[in-house]
PDB file of C-alpha atoms in Angstrom:
ATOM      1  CA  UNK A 234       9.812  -6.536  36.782  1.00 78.00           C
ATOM      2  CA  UNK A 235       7.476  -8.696  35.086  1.00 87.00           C
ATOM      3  CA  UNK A 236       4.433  -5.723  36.175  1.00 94.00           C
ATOM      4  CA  UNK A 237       7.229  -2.884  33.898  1.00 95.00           C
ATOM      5  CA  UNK A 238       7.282  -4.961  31.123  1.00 96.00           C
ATOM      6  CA  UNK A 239       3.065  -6.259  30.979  1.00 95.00           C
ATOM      7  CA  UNK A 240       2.841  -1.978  31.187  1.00 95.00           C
ATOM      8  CA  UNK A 241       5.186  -1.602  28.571  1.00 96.00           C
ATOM      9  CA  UNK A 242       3.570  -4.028  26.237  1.00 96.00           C
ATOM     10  CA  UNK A 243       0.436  -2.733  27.337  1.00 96.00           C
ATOM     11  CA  UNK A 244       1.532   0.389  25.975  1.00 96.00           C
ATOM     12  CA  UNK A 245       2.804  -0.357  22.910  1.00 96.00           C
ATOM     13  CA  UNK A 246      -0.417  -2.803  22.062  1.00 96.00           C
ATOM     14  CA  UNK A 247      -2.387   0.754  22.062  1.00 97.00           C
ATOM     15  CA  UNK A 248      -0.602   2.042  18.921  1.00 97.00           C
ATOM     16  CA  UNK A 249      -3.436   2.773  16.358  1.00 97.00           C
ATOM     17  CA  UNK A 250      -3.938   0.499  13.243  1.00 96.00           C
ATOM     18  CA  UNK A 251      -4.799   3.429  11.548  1.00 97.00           C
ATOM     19  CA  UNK A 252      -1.214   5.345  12.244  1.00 97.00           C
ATOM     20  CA  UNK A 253       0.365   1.697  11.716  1.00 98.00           C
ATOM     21  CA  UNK A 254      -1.309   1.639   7.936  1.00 98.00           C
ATOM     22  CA  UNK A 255      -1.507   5.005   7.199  1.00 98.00           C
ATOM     23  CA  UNK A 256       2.905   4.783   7.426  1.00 98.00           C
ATOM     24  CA  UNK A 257       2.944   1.613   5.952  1.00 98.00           C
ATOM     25  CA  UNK A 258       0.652   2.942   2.998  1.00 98.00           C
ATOM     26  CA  UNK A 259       2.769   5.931   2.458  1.00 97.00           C
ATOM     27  CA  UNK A 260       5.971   4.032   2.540  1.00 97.00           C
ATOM     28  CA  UNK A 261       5.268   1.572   0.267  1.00 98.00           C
ATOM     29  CA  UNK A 262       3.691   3.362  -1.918  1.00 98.00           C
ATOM     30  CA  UNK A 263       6.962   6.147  -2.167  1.00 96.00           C
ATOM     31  CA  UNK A 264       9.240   3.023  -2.825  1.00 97.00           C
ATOM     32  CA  UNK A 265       6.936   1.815  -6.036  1.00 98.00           C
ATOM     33  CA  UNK A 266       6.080   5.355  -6.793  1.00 96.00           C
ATOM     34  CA  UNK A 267      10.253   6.416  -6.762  1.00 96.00           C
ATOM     35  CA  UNK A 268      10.899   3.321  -8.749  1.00 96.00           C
ATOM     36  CA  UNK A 269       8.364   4.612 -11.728  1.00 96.00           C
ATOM     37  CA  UNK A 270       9.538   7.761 -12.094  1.00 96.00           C
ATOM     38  CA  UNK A 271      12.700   6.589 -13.303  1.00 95.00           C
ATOM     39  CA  UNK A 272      10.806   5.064 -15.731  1.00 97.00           C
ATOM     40  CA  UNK A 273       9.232   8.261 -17.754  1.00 96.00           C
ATOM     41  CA  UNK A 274       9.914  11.177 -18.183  1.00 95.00           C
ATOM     42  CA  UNK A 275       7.181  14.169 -18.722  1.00 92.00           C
ATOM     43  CA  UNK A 276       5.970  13.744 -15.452  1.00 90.00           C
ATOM     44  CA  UNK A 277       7.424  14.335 -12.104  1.00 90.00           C
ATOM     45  CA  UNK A 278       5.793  14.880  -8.517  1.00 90.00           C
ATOM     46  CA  UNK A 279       8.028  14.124  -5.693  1.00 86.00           C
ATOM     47  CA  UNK A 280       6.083  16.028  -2.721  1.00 77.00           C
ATOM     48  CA  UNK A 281       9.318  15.527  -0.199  1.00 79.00           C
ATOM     49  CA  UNK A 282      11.939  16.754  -2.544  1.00 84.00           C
ATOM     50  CA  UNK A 283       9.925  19.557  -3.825  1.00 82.00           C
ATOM     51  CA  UNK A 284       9.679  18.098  -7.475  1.00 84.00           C
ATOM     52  CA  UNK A 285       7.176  18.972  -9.612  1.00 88.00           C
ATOM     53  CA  UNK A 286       6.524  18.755 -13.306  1.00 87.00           C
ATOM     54  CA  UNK A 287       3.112  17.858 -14.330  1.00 88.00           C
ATOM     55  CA  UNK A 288       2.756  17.102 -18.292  1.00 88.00           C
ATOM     56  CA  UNK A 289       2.286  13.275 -19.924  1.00 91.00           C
ATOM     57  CA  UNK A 290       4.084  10.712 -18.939  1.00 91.00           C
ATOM     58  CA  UNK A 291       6.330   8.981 -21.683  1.00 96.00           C
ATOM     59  CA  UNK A 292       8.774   5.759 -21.367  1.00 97.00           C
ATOM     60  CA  UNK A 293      12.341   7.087 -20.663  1.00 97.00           C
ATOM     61  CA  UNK A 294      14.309   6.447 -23.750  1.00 97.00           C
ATOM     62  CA  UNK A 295      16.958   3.811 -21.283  1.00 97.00           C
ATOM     63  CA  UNK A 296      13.408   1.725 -20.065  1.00 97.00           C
ATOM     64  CA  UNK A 297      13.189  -0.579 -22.281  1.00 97.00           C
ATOM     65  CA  UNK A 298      16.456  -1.036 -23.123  1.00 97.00           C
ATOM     66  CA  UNK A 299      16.963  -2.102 -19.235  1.00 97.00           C
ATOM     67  CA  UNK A 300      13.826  -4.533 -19.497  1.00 97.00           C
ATOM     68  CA  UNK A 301      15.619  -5.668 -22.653  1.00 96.00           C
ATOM     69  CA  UNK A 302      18.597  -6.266 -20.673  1.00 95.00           C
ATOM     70  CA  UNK A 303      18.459  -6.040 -16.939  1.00 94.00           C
ATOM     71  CA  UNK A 304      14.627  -6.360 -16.247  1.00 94.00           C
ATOM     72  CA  UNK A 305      13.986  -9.271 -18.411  1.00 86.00           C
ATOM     73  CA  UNK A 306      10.846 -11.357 -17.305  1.00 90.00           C
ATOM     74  CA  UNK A 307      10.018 -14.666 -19.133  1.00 89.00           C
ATOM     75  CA  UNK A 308       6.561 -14.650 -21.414  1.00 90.00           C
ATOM     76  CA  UNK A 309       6.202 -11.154 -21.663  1.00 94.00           C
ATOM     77  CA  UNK A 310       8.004  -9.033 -24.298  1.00 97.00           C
ATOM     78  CA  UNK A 311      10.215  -6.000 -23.306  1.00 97.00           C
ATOM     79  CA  UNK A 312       8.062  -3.511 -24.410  1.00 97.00           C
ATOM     80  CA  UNK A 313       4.848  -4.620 -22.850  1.00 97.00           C
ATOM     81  CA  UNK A 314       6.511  -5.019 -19.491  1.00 97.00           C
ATOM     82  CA  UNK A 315       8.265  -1.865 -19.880  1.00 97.00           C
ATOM     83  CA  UNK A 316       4.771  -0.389 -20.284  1.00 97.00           C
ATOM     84  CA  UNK A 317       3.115  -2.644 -18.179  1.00 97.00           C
ATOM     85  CA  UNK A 318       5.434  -1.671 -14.600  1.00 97.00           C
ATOM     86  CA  UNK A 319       5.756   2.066 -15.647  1.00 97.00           C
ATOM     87  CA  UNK A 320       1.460   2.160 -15.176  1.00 97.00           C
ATOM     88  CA  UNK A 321       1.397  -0.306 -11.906  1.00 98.00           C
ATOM     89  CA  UNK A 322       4.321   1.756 -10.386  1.00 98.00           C
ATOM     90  CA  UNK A 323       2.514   5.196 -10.910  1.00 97.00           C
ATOM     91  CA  UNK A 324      -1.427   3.993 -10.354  1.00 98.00           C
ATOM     92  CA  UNK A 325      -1.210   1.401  -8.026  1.00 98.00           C
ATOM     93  CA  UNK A 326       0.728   3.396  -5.180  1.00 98.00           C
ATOM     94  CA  UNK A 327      -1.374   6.341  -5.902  1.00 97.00           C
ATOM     95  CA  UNK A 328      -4.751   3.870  -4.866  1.00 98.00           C
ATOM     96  CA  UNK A 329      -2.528   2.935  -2.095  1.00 98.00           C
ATOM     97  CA  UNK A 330      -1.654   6.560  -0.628  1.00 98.00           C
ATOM     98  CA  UNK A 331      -5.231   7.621  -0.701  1.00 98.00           C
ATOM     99  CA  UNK A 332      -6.556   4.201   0.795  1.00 98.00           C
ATOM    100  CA  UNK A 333      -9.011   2.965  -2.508  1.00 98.00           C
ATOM    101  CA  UNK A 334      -9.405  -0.445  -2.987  1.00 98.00           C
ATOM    102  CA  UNK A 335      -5.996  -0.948  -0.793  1.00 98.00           C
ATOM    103  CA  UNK A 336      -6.135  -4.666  -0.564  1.00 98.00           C
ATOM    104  CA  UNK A 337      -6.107  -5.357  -4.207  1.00 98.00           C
ATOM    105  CA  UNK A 338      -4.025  -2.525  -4.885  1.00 98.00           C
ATOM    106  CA  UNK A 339      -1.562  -4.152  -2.347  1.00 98.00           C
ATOM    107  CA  UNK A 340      -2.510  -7.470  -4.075  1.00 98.00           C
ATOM    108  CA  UNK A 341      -1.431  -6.365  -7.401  1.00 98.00           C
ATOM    109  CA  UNK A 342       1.961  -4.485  -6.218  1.00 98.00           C
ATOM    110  CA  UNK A 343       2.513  -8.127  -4.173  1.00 98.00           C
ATOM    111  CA  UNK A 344       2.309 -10.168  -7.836  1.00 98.00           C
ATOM    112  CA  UNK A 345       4.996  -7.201  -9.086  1.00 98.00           C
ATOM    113  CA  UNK A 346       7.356  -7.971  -5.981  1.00 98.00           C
ATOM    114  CA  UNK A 347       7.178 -11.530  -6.424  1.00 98.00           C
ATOM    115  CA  UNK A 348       7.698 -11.089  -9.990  1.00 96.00           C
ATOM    116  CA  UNK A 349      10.742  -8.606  -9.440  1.00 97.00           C
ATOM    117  CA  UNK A 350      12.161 -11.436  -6.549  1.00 97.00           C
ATOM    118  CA  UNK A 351      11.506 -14.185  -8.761  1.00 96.00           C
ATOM    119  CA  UNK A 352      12.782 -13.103 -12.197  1.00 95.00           C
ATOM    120  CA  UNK A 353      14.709  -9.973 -11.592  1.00 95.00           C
ATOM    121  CA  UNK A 354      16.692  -9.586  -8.434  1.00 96.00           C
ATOM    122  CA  UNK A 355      16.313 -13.136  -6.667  1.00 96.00           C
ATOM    123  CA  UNK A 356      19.529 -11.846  -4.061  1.00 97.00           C
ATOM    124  CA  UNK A 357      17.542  -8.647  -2.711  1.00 97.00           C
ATOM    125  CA  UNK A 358      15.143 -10.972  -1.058  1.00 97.00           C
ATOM    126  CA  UNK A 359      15.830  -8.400   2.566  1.00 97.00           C
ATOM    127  CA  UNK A 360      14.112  -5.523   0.925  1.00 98.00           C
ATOM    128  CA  UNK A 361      11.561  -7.654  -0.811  1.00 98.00           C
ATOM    129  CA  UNK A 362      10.800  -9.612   2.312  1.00 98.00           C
ATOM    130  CA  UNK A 363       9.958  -5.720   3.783  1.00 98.00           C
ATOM    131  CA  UNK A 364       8.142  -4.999   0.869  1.00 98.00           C
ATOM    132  CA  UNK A 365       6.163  -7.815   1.219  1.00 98.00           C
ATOM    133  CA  UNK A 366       5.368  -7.817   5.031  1.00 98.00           C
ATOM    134  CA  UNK A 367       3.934  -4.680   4.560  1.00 98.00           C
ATOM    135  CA  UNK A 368       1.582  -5.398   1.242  1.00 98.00           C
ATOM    136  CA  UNK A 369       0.335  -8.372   3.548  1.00 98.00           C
ATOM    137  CA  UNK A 370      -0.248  -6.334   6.177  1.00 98.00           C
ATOM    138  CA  UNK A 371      -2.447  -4.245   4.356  1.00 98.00           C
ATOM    139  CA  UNK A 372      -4.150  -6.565   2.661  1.00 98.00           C
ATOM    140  CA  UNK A 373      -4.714  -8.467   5.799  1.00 97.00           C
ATOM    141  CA  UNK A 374      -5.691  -5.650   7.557  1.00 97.00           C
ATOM    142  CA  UNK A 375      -7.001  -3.065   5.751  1.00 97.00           C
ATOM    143  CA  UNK A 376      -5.924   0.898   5.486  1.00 98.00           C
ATOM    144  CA  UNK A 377      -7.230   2.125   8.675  1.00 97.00           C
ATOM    145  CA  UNK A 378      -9.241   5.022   9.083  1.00 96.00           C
ATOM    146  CA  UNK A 379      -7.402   7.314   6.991  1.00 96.00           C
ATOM    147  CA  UNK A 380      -9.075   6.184   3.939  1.00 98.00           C
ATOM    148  CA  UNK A 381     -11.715   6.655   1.078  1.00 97.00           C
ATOM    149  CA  UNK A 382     -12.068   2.461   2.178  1.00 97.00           C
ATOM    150  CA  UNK A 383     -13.498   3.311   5.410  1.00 96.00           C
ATOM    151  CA  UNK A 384     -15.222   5.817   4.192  1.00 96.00           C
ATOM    152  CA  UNK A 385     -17.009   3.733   1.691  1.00 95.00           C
ATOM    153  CA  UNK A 386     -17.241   1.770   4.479  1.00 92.00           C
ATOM    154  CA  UNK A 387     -19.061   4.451   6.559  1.00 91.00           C
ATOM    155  CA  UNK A 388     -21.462   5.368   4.121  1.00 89.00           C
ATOM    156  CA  UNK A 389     -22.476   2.180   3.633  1.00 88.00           C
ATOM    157  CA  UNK A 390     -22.955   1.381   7.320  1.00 75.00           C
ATOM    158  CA  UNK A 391     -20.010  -1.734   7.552  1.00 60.00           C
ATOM    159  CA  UNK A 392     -17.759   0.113   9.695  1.00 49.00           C
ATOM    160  CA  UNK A 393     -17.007  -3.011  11.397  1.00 44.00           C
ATOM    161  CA  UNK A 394     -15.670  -4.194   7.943  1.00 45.00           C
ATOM    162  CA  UNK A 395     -14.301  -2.881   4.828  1.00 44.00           C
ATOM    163  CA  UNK A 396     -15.923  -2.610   1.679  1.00 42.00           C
ATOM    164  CA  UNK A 397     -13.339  -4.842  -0.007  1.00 46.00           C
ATOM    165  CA  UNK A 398     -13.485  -7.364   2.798  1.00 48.00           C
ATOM    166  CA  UNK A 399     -16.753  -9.056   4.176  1.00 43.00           C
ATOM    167  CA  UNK A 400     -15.319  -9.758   7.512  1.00 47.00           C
ATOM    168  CA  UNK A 401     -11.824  -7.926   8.546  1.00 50.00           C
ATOM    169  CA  UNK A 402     -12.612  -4.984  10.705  1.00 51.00           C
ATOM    170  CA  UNK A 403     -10.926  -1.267  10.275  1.00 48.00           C
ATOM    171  CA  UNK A 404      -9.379  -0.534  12.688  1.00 50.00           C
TER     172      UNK A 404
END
């Protein structure tokens, strides 16, 4: 019994980081990406759905309203923040998908899910708990292979290590 399950774990320690990041990279990124969109309007790309309208991106007339209301974070005024998440939501998961500069990009969507936990929606702290294993992960352990990182990385002959990190390896 003991020699199933030391093959089974065996097994399962061989998934690649690279698979492991390049999901967690497209999932997280879709959750921040989903929530900007309902944030402007003028611009639409959902690649699963099939939606796509490419033109520039405006605040949705209800945005700020709901930061005015619903989204309210202390020190920053409605309109700013408004602003403010509508760019992080669209730029930051887009970084993210294509692996460039993934651990600060991670970093910075991190900040937003604290913020959101903290100030927003302190009872959803399940999905922001998943949110924020996998930004950790990623920052922890880079994108993987799938990335403009590693190749950065490549080119600049630190594949043991990214070029964001001086000492976590790509795996």
């Amino acid at each position: 019994m003991n020699s199933l399950i030391a093959r089974a774990i065996a097994l399962l320690e061989k998934i690649p980081h690279s698979l492991i990041a390049f999901i967690a990279r497209f999932s997280i990124a879709a959750v921040f990406w989903k929530s900007g969109q309902t944030k402007v309007e003028g611009l639409a790309v959902d690649l699963i759905d099939g939606t796509f309208e490419l033109g520039w991106p405006r605040l949705a007339d209800s945005t700020i309203p709901l930061f005015k209301s619903e989204y309210h974070v202390p020190l920053l005024a409605p309109e700013i923040a408004a602003h403010l998440a509508a760019f992080a939501e669209h730029f930051f998961p887009i970084l993210i998908l294509i692996g460039f500069a993934t651990r600060f990009s991670a970093l910075a969507l991190l900040g937003m899910t604290l913020t959101i936990q903290l100030f927003v929606y302190p009872d959803a702290y399940p999905t922001h708990g998943t949110w924020m294993a996998v930004l950790l992960y990623l920052m922890a352990t880079g994108p993987g292979k799938l990335s403009i990182d590693h190749l950065i990385a490549r080119h600049y002959n630190r594949s043991s290590a990214s070029p964001l990190s001086l000492n976590q390896p790509i795996r």
